[in-house]
GROMACS .gro file of C-alpha atoms in nm:
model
  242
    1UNK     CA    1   0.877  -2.951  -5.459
    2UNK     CA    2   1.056  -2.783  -5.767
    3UNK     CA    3   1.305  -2.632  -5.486
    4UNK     CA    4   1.379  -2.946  -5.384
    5UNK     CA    5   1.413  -3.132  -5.788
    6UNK     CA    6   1.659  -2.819  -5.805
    7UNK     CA    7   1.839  -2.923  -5.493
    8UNK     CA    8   1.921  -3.291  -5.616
    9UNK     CA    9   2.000  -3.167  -5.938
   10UNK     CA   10   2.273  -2.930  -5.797
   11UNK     CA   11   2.403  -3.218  -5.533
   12UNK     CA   12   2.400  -3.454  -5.871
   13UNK     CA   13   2.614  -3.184  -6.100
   14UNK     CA   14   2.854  -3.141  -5.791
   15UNK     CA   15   2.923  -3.541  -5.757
   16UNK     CA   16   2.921  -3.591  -6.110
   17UNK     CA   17   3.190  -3.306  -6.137
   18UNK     CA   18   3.388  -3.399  -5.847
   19UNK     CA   19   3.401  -3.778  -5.951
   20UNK     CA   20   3.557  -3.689  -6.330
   21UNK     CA   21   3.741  -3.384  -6.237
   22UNK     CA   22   4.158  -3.513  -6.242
   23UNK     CA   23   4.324  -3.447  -5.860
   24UNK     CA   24   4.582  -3.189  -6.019
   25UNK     CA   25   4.321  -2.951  -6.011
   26UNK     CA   26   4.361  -2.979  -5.604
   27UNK     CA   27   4.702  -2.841  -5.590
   28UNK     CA   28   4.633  -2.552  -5.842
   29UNK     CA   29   4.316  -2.448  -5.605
   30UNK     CA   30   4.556  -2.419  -5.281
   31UNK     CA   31   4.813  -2.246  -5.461
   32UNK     CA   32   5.198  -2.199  -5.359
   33UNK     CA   33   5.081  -1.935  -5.113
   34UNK     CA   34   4.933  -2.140  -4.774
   35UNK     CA   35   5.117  -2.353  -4.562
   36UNK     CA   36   4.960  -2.645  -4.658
   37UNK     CA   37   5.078  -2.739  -5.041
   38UNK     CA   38   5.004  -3.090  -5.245
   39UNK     CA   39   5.259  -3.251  -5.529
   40UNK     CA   40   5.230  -3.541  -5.734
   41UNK     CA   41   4.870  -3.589  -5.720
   42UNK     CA   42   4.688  -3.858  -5.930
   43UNK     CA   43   4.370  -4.010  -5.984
   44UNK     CA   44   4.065  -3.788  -5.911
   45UNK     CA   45   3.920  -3.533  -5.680
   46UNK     CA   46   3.684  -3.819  -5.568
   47UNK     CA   47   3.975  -4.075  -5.469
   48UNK     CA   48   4.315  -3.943  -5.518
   49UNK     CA   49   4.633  -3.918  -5.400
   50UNK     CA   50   4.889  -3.667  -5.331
   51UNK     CA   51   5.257  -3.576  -5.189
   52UNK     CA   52   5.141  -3.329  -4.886
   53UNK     CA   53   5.354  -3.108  -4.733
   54UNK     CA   54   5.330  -2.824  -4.396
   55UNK     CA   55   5.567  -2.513  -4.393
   56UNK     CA   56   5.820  -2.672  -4.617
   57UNK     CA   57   5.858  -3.004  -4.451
   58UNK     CA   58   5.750  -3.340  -4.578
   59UNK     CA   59   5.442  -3.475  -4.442
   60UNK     CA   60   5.440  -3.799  -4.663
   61UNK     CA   61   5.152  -3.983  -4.903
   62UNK     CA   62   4.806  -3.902  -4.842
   63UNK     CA   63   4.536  -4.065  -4.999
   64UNK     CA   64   4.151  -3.968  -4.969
   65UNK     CA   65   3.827  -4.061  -5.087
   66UNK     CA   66   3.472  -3.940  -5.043
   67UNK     CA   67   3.178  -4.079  -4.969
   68UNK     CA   68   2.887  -4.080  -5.218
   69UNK     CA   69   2.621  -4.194  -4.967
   70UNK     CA   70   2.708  -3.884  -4.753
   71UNK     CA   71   2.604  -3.614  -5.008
   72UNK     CA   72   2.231  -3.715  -5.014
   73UNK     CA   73   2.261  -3.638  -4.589
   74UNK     CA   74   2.381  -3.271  -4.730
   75UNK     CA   75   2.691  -3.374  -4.618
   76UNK     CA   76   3.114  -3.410  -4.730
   77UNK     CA   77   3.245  -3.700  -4.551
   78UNK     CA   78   3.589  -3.792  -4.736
   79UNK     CA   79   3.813  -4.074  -4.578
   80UNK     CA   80   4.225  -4.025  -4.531
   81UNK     CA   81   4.518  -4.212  -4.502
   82UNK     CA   82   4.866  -4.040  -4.433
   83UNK     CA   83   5.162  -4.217  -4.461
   84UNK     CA   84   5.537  -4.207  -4.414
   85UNK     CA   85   5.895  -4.356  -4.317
   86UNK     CA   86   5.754  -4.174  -3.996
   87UNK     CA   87   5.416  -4.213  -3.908
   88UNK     CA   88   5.096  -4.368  -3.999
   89UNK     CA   89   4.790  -4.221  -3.964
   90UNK     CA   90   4.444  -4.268  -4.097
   91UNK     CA   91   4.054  -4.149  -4.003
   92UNK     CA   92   3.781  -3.912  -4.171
   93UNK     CA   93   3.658  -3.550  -4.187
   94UNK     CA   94   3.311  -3.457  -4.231
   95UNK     CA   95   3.173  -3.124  -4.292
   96UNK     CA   96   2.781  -3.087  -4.250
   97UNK     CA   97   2.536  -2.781  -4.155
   98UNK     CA   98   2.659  -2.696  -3.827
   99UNK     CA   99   3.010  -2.749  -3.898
  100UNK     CA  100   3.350  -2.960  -3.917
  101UNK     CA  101   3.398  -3.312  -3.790
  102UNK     CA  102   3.722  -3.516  -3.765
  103UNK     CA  103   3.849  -3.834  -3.664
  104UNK     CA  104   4.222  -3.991  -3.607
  105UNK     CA  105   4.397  -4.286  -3.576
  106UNK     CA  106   4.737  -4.441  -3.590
  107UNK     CA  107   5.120  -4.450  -3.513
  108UNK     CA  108   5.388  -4.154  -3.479
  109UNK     CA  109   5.691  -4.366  -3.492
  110UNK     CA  110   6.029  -4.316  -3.334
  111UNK     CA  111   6.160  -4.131  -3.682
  112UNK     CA  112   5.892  -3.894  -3.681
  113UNK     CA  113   5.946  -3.819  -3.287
  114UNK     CA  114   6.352  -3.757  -3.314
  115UNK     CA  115   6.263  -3.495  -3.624
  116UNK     CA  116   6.038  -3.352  -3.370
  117UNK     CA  117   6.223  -3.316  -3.005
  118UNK     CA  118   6.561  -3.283  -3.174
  119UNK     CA  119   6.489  -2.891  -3.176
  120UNK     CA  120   6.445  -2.924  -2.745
  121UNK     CA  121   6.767  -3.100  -2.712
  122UNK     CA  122   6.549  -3.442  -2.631
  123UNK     CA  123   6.565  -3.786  -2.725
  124UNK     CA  124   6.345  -4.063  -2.729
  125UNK     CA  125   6.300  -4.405  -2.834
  126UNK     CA  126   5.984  -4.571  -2.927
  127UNK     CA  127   5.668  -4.516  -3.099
  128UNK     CA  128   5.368  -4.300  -3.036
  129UNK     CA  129   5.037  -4.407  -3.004
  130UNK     CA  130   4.707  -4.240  -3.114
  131UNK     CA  131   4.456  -4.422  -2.997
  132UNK     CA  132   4.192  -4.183  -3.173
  133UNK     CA  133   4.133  -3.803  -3.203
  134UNK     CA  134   3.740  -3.724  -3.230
  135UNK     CA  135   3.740  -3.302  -3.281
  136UNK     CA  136   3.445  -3.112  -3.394
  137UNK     CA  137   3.507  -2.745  -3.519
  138UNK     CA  138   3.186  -2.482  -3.585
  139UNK     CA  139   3.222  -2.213  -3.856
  140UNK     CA  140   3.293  -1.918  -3.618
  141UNK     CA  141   3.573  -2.089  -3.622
  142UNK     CA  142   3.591  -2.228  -3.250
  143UNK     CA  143   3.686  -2.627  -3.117
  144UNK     CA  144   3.361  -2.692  -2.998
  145UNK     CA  145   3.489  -3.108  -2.898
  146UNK     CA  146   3.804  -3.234  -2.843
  147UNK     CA  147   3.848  -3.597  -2.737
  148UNK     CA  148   4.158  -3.830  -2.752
  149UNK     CA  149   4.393  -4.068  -2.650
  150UNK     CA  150   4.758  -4.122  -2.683
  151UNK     CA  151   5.017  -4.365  -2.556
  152UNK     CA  152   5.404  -4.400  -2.526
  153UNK     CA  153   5.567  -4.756  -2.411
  154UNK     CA  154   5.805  -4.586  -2.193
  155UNK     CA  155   6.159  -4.620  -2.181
  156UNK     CA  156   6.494  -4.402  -2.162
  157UNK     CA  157   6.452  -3.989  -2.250
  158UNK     CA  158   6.742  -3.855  -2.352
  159UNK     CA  159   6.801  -3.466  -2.252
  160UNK     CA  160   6.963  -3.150  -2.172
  161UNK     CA  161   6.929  -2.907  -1.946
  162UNK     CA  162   7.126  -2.588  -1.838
  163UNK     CA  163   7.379  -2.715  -2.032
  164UNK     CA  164   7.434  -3.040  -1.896
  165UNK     CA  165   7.340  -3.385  -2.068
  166UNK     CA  166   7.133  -3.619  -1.831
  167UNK     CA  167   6.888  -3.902  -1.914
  168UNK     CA  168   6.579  -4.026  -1.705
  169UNK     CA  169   6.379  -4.394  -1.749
  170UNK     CA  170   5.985  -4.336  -1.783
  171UNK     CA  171   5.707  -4.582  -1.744
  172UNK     CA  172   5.451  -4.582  -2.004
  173UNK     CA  173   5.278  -4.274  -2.079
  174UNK     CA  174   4.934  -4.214  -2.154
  175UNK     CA  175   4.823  -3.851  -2.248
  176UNK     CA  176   4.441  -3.754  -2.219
  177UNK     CA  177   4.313  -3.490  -2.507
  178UNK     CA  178   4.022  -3.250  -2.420
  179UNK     CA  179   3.909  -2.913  -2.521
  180UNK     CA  180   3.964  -2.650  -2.250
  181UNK     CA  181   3.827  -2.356  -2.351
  182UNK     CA  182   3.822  -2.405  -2.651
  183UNK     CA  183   4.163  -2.482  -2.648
  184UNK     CA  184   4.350  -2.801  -2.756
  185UNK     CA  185   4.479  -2.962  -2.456
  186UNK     CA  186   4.695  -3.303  -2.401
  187UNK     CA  187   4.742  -3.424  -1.974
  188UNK     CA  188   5.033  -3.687  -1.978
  189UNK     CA  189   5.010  -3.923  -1.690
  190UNK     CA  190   5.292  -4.189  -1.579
  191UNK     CA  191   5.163  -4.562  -1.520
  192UNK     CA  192   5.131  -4.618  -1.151
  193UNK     CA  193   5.217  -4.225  -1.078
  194UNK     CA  194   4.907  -4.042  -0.914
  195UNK     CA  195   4.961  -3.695  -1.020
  196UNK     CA  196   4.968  -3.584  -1.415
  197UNK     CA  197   5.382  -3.451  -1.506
  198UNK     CA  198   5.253  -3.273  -1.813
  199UNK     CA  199   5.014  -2.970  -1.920
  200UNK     CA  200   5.022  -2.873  -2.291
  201UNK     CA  201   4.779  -2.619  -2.467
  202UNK     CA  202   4.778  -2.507  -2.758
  203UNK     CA  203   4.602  -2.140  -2.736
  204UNK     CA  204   4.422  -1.967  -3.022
  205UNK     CA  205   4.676  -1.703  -3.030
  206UNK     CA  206   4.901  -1.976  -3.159
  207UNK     CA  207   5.116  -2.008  -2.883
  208UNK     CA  208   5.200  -2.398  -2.745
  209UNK     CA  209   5.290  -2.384  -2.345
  210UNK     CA  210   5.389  -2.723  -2.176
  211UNK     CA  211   5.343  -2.710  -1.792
  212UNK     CA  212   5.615  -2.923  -1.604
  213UNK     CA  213   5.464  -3.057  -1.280
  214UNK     CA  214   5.629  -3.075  -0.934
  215UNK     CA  215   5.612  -3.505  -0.990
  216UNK     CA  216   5.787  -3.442  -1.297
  217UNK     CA  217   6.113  -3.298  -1.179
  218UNK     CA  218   6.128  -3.531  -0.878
  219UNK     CA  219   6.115  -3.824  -1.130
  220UNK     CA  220   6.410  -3.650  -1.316
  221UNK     CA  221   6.616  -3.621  -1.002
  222UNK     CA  222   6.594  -3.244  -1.006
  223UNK     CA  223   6.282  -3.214  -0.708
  224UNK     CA  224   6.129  -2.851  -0.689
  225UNK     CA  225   6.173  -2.661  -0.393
  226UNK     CA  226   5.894  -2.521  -0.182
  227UNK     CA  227   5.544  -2.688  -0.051
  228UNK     CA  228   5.327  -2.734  -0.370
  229UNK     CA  229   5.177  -3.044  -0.407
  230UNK     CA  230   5.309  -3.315  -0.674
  231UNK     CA  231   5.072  -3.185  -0.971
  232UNK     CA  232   5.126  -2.824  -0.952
  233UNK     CA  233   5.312  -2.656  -1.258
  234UNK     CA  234   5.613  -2.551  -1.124
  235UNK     CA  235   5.770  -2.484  -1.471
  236UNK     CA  236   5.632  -2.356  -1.789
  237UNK     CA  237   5.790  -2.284  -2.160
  238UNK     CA  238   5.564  -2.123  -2.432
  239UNK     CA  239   5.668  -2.107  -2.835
  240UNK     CA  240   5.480  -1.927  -3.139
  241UNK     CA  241   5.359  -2.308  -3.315
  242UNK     CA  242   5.110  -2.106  -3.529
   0.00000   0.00000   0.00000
């Protein structure tokens, strides 16, 4: 019984600490060192905010808060908001016993997405949507759960290939997330279109490979030679994300 007195008292010293303590301690603990650095952060470590940036580039406003109720579980549950010119996102982390949950929610828009493909020599309009994101990481580290869903209205894709400029109409996109492997994996499928056009993984190593299918280059008016059927990668590019 005195273990567990000693227990609450701890839990009550770490909320009472976190709820006082000012949010610019946040970006002095990360440092200038990681990829992940904070600016301009106000209020507290409880429910702050903060300029957040990745590698150098802008990642916009993020605002958190915890949540009291979840420390007497023996868990850190803190709710997010990012925001931008460029997206909008929102959803919560948890991190308990057996390890790390999170959840997503929200809008890449078409700013966000040019900033993105511009790099691939690819344009398109419209908006991303993430329906929601539900991962759940152990402390190995390893993605035990990934589930998702994303969505694109469709419209006119901009690109160019071998040198040549060419442009292609798509119906609306969904794309399916699931852990293979452990691995991050998105399936793009085209409304009414019975074979998936994309594959893309993102492997532990780091490395991000997209998998063209067959269905995909016929719907670009470039069709791939040979018998394979319509959802067979016939094409595949890889690059170091991580």
């Amino acid at each position: 019984m005195k273990v567990f007195y000693v227990l609450v008292g701890v839990l009550a010293l770490v909320a009472c600490v976190g709820y006082m303590a000012p949010a610019t301690l946040l970006p002095a603990v990360l440092g200038d060192e990681g990829p992940i650095r904070l600016t301009q952060a106000r209020g507290r470590i409880w429910d702050g905010t903060a300029a957040v940036g990745y590698q150098g580039h802008a990642l916009g406003s993020l605002a958190w808060q915890f949540d009291a109720a979840a420390l007497l579980r023996g868990e850190t549950k803190v709710d997010w908001r990012l925001a931008s010119t460029g997206h909008r996102l929102s959803g919560s982390a948890r991190i308990g016993f057996t390890g790390l949950q999170c959840t997503a929610a929200g809008t890449v828009l078409g700013e966000t997405m040019r900033r993105i493909l511009a790099p691939y020599w690819i344009e398109a309009a419209g908006d991303i949507g993430i329906e929601h994101i539900d991962a759940t990481v152990t402390y190995r580290p390893s993605l035990e759960s990934l589930v998702g869903e994303l969505s694109w209205n469709g419209g006119k894709v901009r690109y160019r290939l071998a040198g040549e400029h060419s442009s292609i109409v798509l119906p609306p996109l969904t794309g399916v997330l699931e852990s293979v492997d452990a691995d991050p994996t998105l399936v793009v499928f085209a409304q009414g279109v019975d074979a998936p056009i994309l594959h893309v993984r993102l492997g532990t190593d780091g490395w991000l490979t997209i998998g063209v299918t067959k269905k995909l280059t016929k719907m670009a008016g470039f069709p791939w030679p040979g018998d394979e059927p319509d959802h067979a990668i016939v094409i595949d590019v890889s690059e170091r994300l991580i």
